[in-house]
Coordinates of C-alpha atoms and ligand atoms in Angstrom, one line a residue:
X4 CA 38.8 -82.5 -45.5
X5 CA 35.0 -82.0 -45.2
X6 CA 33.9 -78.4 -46.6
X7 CA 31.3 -75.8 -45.8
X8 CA 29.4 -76.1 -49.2
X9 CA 29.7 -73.1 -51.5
X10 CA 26.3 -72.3 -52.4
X11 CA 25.7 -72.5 -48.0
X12 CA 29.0 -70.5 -46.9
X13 CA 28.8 -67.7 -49.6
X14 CA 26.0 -66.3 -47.0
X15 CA 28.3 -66.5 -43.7
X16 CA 31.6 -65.9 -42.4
X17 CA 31.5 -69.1 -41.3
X18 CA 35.0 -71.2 -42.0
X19 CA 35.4 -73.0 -45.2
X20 CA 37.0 -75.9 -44.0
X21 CA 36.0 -78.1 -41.1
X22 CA 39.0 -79.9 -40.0
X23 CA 39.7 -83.8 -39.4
X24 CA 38.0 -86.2 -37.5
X25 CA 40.1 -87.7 -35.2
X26 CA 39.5 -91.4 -37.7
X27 CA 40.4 -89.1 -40.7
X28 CA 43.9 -87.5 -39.0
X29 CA 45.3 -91.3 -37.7
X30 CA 43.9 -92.6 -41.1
X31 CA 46.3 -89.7 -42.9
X32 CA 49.4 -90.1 -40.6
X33 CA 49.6 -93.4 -41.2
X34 CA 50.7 -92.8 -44.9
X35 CA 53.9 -91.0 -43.6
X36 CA 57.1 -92.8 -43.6
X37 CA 58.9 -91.2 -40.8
X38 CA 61.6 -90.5 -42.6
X39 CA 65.0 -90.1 -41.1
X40 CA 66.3 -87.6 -43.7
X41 CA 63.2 -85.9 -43.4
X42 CA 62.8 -83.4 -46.4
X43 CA 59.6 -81.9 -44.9
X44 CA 61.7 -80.5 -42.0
X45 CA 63.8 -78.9 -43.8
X46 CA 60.7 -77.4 -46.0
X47 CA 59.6 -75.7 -42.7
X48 CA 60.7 -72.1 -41.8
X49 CA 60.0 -73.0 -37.8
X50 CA 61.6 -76.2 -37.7
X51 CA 58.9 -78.5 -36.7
X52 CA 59.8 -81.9 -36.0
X53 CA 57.3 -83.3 -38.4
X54 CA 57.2 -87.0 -38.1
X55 CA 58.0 -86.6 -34.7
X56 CA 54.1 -84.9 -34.5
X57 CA 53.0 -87.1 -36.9
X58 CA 54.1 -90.3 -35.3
X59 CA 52.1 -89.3 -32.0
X60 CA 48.9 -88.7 -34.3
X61 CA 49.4 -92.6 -35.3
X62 CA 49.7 -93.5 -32.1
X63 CA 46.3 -91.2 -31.3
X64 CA 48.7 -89.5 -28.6
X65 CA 46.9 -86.4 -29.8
X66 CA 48.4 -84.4 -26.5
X67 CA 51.9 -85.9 -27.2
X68 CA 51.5 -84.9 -30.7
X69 CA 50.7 -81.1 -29.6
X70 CA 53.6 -80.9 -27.3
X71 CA 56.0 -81.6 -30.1
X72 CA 54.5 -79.0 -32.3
X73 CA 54.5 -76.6 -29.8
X74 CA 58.3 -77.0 -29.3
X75 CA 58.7 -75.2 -32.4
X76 CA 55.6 -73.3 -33.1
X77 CA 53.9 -71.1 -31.2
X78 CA 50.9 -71.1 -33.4
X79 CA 50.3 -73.7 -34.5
X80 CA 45.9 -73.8 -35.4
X81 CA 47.1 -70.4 -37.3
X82 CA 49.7 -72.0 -39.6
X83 CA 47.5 -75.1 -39.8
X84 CA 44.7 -72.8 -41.7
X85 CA 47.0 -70.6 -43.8
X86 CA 50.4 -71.4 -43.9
X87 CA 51.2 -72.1 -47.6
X88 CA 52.3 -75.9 -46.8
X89 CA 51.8 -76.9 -50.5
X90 CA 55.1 -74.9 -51.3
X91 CA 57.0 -75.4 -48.4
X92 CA 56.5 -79.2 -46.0
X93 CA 54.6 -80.9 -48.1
X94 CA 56.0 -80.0 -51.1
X95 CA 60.0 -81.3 -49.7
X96 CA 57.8 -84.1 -48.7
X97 CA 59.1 -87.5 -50.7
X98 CA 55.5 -88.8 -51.5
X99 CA 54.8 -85.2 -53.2
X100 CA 57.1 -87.3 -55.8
X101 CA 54.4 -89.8 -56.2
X102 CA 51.6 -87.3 -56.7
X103 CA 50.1 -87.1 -53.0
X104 CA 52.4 -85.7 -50.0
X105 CA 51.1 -86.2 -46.6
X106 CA 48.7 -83.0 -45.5
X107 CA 51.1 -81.6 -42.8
X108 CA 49.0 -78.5 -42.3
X109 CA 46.0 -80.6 -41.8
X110 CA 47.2 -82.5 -39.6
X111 CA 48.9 -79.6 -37.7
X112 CA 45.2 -78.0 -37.4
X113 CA 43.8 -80.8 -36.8
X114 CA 46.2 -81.6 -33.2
X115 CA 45.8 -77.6 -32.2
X116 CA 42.0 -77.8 -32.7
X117 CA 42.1 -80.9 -30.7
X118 CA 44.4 -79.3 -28.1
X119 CA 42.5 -76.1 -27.5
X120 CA 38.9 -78.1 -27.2
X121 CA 40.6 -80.3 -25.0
X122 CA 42.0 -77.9 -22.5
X123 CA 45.2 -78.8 -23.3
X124 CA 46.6 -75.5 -25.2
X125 CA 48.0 -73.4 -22.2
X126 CA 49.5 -75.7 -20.2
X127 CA 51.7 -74.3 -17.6
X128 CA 54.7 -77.4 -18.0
X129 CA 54.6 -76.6 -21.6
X130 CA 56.4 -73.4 -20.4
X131 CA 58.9 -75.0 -18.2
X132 CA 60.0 -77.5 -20.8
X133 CA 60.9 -74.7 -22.5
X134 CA 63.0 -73.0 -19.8
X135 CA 65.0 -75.7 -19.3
X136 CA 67.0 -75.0 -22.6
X137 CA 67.6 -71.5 -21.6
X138 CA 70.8 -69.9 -21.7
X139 CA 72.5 -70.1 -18.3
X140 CA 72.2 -66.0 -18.0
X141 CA 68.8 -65.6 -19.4
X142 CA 67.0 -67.4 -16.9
X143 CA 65.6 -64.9 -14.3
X144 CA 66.8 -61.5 -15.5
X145 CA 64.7 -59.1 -15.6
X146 CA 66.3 -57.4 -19.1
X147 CA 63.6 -55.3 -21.2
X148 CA 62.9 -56.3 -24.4
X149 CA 60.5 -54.1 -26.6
X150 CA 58.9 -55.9 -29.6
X151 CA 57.3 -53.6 -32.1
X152 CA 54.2 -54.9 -33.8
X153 CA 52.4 -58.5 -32.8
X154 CA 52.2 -59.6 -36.0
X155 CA 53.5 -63.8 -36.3
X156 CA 57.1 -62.1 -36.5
X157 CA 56.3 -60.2 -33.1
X158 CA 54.4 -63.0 -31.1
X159 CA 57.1 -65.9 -32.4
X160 CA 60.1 -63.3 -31.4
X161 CA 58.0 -62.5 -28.1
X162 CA 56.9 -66.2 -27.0
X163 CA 60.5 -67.6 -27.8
X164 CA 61.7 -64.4 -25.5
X165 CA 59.9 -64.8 -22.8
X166 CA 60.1 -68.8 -22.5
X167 CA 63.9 -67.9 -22.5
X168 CA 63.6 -65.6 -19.1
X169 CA 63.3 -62.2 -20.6
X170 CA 60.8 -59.3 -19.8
X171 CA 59.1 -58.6 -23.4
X172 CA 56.5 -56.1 -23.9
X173 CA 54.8 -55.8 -27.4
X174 CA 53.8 -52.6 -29.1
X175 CA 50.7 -52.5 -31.2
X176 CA 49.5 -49.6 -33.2
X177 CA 46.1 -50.8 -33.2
X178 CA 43.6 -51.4 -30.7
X179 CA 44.0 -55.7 -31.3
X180 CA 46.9 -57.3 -31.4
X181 CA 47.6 -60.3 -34.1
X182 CA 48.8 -58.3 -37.1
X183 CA 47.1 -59.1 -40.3
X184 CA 46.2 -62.4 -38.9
X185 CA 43.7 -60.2 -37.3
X186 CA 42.8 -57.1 -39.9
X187 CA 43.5 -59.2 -43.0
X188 CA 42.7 -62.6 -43.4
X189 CA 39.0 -63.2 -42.9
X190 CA 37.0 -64.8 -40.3
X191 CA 36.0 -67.8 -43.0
X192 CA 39.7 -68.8 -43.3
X193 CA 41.0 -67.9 -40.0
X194 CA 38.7 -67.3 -37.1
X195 CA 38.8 -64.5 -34.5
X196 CA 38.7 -67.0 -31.5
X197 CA 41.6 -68.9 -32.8
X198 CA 44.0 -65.5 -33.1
X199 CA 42.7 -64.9 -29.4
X200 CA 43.8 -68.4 -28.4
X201 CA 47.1 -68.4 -29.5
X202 CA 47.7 -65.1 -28.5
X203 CA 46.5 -65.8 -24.8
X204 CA 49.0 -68.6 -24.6
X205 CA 51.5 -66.1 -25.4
X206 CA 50.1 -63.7 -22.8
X207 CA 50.1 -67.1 -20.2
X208 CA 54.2 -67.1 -20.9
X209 CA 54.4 -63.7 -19.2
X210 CA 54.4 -61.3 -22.9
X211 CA 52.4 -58.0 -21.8
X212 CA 51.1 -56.2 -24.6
X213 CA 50.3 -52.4 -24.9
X214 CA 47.6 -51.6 -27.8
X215 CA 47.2 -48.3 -29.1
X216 CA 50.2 -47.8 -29.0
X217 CA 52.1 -46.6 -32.8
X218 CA 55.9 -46.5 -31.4
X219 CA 57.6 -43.4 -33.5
X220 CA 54.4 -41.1 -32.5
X221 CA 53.8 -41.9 -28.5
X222 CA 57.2 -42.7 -28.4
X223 CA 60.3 -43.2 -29.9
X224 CA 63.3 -45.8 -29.4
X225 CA 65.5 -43.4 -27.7
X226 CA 62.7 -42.9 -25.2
X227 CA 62.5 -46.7 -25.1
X228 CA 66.0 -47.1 -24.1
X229 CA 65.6 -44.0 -21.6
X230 CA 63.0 -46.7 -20.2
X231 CA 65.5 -49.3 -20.0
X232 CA 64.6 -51.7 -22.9
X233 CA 68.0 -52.8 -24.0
X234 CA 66.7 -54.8 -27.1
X235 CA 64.7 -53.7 -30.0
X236 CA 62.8 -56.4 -32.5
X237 CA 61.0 -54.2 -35.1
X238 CA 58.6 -56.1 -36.6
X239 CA 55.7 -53.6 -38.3
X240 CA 54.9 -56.0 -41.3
X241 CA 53.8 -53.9 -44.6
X242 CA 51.0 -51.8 -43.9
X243 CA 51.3 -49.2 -46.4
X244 CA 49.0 -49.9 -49.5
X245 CA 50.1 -49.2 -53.4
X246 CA 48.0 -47.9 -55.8
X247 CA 48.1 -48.2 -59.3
X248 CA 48.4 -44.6 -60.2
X249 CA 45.4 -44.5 -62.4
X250 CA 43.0 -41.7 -63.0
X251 CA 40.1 -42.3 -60.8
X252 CA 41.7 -44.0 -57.7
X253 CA 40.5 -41.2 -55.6
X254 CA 36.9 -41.8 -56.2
X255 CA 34.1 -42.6 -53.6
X256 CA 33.9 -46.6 -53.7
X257 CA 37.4 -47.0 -54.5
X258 CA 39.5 -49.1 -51.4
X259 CA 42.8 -50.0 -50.4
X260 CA 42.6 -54.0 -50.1
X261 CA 44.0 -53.0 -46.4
X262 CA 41.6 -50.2 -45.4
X263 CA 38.7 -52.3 -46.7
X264 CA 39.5 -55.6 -45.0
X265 CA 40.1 -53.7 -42.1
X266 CA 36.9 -52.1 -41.8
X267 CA 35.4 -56.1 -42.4
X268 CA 37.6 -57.2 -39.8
X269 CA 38.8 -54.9 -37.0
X270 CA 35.7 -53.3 -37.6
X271 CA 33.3 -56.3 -37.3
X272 CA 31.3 -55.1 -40.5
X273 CA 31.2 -59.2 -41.0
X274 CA 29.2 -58.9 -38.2
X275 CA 26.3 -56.8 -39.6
X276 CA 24.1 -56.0 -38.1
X277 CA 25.0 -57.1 -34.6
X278 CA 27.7 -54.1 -34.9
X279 CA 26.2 -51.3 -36.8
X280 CA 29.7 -50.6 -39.1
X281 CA 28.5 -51.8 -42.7
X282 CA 30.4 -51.0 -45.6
X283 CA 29.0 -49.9 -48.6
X284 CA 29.2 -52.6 -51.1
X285 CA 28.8 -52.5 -54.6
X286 CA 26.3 -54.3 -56.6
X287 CA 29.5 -55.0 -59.3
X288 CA 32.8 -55.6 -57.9
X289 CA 35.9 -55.1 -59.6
X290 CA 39.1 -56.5 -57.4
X291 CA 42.6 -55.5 -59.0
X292 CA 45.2 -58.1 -58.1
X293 CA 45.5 -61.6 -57.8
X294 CA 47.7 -62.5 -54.4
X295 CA 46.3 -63.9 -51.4
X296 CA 44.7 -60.4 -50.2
X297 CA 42.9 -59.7 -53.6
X298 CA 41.2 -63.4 -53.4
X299 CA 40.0 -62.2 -49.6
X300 CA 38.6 -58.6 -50.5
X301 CA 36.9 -60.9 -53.9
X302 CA 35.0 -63.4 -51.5
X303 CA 34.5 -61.3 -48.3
X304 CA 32.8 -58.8 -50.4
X305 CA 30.5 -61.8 -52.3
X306 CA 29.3 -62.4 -48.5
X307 CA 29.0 -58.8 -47.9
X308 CA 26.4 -59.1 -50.8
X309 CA 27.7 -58.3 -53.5
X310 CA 25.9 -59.4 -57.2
X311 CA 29.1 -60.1 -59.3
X312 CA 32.8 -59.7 -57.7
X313 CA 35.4 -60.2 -60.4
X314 CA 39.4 -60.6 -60.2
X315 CA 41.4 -58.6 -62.6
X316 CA 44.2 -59.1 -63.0
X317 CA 47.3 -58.6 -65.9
X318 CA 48.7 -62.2 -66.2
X319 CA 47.1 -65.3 -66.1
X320 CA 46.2 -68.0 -64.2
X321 CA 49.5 -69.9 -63.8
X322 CA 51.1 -66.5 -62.7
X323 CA 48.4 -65.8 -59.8
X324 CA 50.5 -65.4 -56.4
X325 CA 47.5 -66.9 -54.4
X326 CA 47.5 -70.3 -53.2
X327 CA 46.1 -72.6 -54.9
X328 CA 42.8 -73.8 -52.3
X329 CA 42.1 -70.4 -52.2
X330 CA 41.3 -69.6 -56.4
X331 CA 39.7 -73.1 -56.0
X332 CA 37.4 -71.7 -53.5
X333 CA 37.1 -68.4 -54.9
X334 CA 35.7 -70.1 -58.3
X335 CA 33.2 -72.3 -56.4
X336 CA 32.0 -69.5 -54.6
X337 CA 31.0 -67.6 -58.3
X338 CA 33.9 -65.6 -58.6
X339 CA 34.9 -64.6 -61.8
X340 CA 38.5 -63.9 -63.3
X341 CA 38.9 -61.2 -66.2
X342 CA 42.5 -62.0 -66.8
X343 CA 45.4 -60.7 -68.6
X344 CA 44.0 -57.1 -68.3
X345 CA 45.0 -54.2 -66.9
X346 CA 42.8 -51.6 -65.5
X347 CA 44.0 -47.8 -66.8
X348 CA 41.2 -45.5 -65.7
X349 CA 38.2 -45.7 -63.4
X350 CA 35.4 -43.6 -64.3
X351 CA 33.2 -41.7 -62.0
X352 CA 29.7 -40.2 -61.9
X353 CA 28.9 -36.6 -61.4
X354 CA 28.5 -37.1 -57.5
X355 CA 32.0 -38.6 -57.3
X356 CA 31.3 -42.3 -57.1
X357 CA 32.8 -45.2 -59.3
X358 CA 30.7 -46.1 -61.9
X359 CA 33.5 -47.8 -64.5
X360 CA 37.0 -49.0 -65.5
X361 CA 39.0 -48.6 -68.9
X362 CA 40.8 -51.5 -69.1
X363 CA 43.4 -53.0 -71.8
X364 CA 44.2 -56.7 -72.9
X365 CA 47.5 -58.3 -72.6
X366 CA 49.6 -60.7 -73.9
X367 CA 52.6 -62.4 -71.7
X368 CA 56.2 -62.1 -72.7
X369 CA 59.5 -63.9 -71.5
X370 CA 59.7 -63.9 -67.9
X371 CA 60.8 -60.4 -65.6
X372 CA 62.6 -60.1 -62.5
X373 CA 59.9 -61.8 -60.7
X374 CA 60.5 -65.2 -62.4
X375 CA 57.0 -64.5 -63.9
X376 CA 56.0 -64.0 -67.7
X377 CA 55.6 -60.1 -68.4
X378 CA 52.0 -58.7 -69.6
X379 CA 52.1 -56.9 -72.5
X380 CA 49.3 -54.5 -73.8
X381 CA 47.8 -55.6 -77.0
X382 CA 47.2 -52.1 -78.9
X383 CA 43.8 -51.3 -79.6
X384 CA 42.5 -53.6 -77.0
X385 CA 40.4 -51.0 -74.7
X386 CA 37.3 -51.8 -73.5
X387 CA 35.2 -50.2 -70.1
X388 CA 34.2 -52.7 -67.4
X389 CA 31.0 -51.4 -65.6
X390 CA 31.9 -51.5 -61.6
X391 CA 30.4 -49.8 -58.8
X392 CA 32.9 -50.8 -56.0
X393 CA 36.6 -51.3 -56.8
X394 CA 39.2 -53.0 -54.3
X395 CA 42.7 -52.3 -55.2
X396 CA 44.9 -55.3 -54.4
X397 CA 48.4 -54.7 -55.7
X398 CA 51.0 -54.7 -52.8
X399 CA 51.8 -53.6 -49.8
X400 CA 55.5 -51.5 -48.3
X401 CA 56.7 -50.5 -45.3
X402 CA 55.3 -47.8 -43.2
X403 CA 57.9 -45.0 -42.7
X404 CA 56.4 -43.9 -39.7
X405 CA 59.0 -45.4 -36.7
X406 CA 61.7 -45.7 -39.5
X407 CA 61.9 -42.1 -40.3
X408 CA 62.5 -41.6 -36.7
X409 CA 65.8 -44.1 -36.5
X410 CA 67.3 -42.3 -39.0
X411 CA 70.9 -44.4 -38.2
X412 CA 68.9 -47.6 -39.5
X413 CA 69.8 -48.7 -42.9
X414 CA 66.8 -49.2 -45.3
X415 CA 66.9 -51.1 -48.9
X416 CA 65.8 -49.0 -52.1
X417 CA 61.8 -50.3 -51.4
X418 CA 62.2 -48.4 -47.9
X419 CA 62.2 -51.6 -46.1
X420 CA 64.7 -52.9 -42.9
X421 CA 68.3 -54.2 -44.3
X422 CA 68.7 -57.2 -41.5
X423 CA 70.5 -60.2 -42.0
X424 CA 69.0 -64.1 -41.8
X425 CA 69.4 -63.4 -37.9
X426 CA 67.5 -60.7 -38.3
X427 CA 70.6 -58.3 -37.3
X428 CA 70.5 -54.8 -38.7
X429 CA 72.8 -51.4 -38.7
X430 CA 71.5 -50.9 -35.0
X431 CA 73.0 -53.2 -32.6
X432 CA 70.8 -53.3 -30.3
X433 CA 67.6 -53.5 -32.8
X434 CA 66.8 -56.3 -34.8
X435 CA 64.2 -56.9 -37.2
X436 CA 62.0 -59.5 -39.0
X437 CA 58.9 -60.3 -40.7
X438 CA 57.4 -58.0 -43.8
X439 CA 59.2 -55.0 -42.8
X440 CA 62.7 -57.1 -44.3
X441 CA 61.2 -59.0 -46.5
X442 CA 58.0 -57.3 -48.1
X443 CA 55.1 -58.8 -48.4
X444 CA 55.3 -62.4 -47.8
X445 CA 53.9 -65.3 -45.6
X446 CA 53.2 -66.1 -42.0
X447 CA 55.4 -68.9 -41.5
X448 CA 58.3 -67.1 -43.2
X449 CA 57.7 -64.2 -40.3
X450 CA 57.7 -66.5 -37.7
X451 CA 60.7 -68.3 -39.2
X452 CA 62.2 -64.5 -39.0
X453 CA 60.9 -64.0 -35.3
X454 CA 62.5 -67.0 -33.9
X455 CA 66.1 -66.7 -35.6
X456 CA 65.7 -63.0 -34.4
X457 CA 64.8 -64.2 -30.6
X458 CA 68.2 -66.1 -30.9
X459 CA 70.7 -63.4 -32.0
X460 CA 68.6 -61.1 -29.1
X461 CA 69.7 -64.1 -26.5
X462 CA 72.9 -63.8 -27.9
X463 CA 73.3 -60.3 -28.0
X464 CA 72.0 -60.1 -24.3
X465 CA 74.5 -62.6 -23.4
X466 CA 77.3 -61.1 -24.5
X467 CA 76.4 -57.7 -23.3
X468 CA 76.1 -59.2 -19.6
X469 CA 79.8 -61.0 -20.3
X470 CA 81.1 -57.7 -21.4
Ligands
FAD25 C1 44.7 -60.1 -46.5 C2 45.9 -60.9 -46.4 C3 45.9 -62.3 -46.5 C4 47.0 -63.1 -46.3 N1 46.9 -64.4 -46.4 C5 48.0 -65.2 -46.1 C6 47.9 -66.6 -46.1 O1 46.9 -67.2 -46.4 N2 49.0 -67.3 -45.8 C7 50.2 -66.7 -45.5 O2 51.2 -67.4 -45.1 N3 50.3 -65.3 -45.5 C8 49.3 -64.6 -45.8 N4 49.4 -63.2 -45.8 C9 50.7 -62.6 -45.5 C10 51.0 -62.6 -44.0 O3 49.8 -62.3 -43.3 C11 52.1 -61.7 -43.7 O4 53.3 -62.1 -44.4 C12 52.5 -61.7 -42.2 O5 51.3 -61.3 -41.4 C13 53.6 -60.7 -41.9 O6 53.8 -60.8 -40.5 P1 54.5 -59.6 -39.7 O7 54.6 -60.0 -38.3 O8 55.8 -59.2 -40.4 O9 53.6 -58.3 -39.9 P2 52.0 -58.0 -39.7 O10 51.2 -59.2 -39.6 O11 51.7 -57.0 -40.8 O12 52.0 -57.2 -38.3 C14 52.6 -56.0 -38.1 C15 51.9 -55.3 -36.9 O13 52.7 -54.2 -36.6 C16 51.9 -53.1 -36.2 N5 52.6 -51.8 -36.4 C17 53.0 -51.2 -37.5 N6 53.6 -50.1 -37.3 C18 53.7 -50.0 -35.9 C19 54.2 -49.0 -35.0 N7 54.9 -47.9 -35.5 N8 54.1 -49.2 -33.7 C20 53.4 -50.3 -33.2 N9 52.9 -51.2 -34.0 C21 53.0 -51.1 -35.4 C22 50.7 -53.3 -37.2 O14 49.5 -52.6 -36.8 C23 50.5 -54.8 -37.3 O15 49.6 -55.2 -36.3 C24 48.2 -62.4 -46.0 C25 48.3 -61.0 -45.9 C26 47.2 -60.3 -46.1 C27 47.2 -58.8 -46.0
SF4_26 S1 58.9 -86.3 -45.8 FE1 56.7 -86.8 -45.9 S2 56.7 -89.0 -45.5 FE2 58.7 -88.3 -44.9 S3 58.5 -87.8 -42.7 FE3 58.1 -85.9 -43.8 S4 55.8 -85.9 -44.0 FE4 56.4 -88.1 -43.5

């Protein structure tokens, strides 16, 4: 797939990628084998009916392609940009055994691109095709369902509610709905106009959406239920930052991944200066942490200006949690890596701002819990690491704000939602899905989460009216 080029995009906010021509995608999905057995299907947390979609692109039945993936997926141009497809379709995908599986996600981008410059994304039939595989008491009730938090697990729970009948109304903390496909993952991979997009079609099925509004502090379930919501899917993602508990953190220049993407993001400081809210950006960046989130704070900050942004980070390469395209990207775009080190003090000047980082060298040893090898400190391996701006981008938990106020809802030891596959917790009548169960993970597994939750709510529902 064509690519903005590195030395060009390291200036904008512009996306990397530009997508398949239409030549390019029926060129592509003529290499897949429709397979009956299809492995890829199975690799997919949503289901998608993969050479189904594919075998429409072959055809150039671009809209018929798009109507199959929107049986399954409700966003489809978001998954198509960032869904990790190299460790989940494409990598249950029998070709991957010869070396090259077929690029599902591009082609997935590739048929919602088409659809929403076509006209073609918000069709009202879509929604009817839906209803007809309703449940038989669903259909034109008028039962409440509050979702909490419009993340992917929120909209996929909320779209797959309301094409079933219900009344669903999502709450959202923050002034914009779309989770952290909205304050965390930058413009260059996933644009603004594209969250809007899928989120209208979700508005079109009838979803309402109240922003501003942090459920726990306006109000509380009880209060919900008071309201008559008889359903409950909590689905508040991990917005609570860790640190590393180092001396220093609290300096001036020293940022949560979460706060400082945020400010980029919600706060359009990658808009500079057509909104006046810049961040302060260092001349030398230091970004701790090597997941998905630490790559974005490394290469949004190179476009924010910064001379030198480097990854540290305690194992090595093989152990990074990113995906793959994106250290390929970060590395063309001048990143640099200082690996196997941990950072164990940040210095500061007199007037309270960063100015430098003690860091030590490791070595790895057999593998931890994590499957991963563990870094171990090589003894008299200090050295300081001149920095002026330092992202910290080690993790994310669960918020306790609404759970401290259901205090009958079982958590796990990391604070998070206990909930079964189904997304069923200690609650009956609230169910849960996305980060909040799971910690930090990916947006295909919360919307894989969101629509198995939808389900046990229709059942729930169901049985509740039988009763
Ligand atoms: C910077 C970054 C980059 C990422 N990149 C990728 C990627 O490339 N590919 C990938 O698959 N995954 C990626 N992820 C992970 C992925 O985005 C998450 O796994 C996914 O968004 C989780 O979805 P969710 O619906 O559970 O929660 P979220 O997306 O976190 O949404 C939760 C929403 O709930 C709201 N909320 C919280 N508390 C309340 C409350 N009390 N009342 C009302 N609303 C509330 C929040 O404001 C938020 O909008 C990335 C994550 C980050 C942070
Ligand atoms: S496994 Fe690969 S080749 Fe087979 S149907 Fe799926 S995408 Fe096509």
């Amino acid at each position: 797939m064509k690519e903005q080029n590195p030395q060009e995009r390291i200036n904008n906010f512009n996306e990397v990628a530009l997508g398949y021509t239409p030549e390019q995608a029926i060129l592509e999905a003529k290499r897949c084998l429709g397979c009956k057995n299809a492995g890829c299907i199975q690799g997919c947390p949503v289901e998608i009916d993969i050479p189904g979609f594919i075998a429409e692109i072959k055809k150039g039945s671009f809209d018929k392609a798009y109507q199959v993936l929107k049986e399954k997926n409700n966003l489809p141009a978001v998954c198509g940009r960032v869904c990790p497809q190299e460790t989940q379709c494409e990598k249950a995908c029998v070709l991957a055994k010869k070396g090259k599986p077929i690029a599902v996600g591009s082609l997935e981008r590739f048929v919602a691109d088409w659809a929403i410059s076509h006209g073609v994304s918000e069709r009202p039939e879509q929604k009817f095709k839906e209803l007809e595989r309703n449940t038989q008491y669903a259909i034109g009730n008028t039962k409440k369902i509050a979702i909490i938090g419009s993340g992917p697990a929120g909209l996929t729970a909320a779209a797959d509610l309301a094409k079933t009948g219900y009344q669903v109304i999502i709450f959202e903390s923050l002034h914009a709905v779309g989770g952290v496909l909205r304050y965390g993952i930058p413009e260059f991979r996933l644009p603004k106009e594209i969250v809007d997009t899928e989120v209208g079609y979700i508005e079109k099925l009838g979803v309402k959406m109240e922003v501003n509004a942090v459920i726990g502090r306006i109000k509380t379930i009880d209060q919900l239920r008071v309201e008559g919501f008889k359903a409950f899917f909590i689905a508040t993602g991990a917005g609570l930052p860790y640190f590393l508990g180092i001396k220093g953190e609290n300096l001036n220049g020293v940022y949560s991944a979460n706060e400082f993407l945020t400010r980029v993001n919600l706060m359009n400081a990658y808009r500079f200066p057509d909104y006046d809210t810049p961040v302060n950006i260092g001349r030398k960046v230091a970004v701790i942490g090597a997941g998905n989130v630490a790559l974005d704070s490394a290469r949004v900050s190179r476009r924010l200006g910064a001379g030198e942004v480097t990854i540290v980070y305690r194992r090595s390469e093989s152990e990074m949690p990113a995906r793959f395209e994106e250290i390929k990207h970060a590395r063309e775009e001048g990143i640099k890596f200082e690996l196997l080190t941990s950072p164990i003090k940040i210095y500061g000047y007199e007037n309270g701002w960063v100015r430098a980082m003690r860091c030590l060298r490791n070595r790895l040893a057999e593998p931890d819990a994590s499957g991963r090898r563990r870094p171990v400190a090589i003894p008299d391996s200090e050295f300081d690491f001149d920095c002026d701006l330092v992202v910290v981008a080690v993790g994310q938990g669960p918020n306790p704000l609404l759970l401290s106020t259901i205090p009958e809802l079982k958590l796990n030891k990391r604070g998070n939602i206990e909930a079964d596959p189904e997304g069923r917790t200690s609650v009956p009548d609230i169910f849960a899905g996305g980060d909040i169960v799971t910690g930090a993970a990916t947006v295909i597994e919360a919307m894989g989460m969101g629509k198995r939750a939808a389900r046990a709510i229709d059942n729930y529902l169901t049985k509740l009216i039988n009763c």
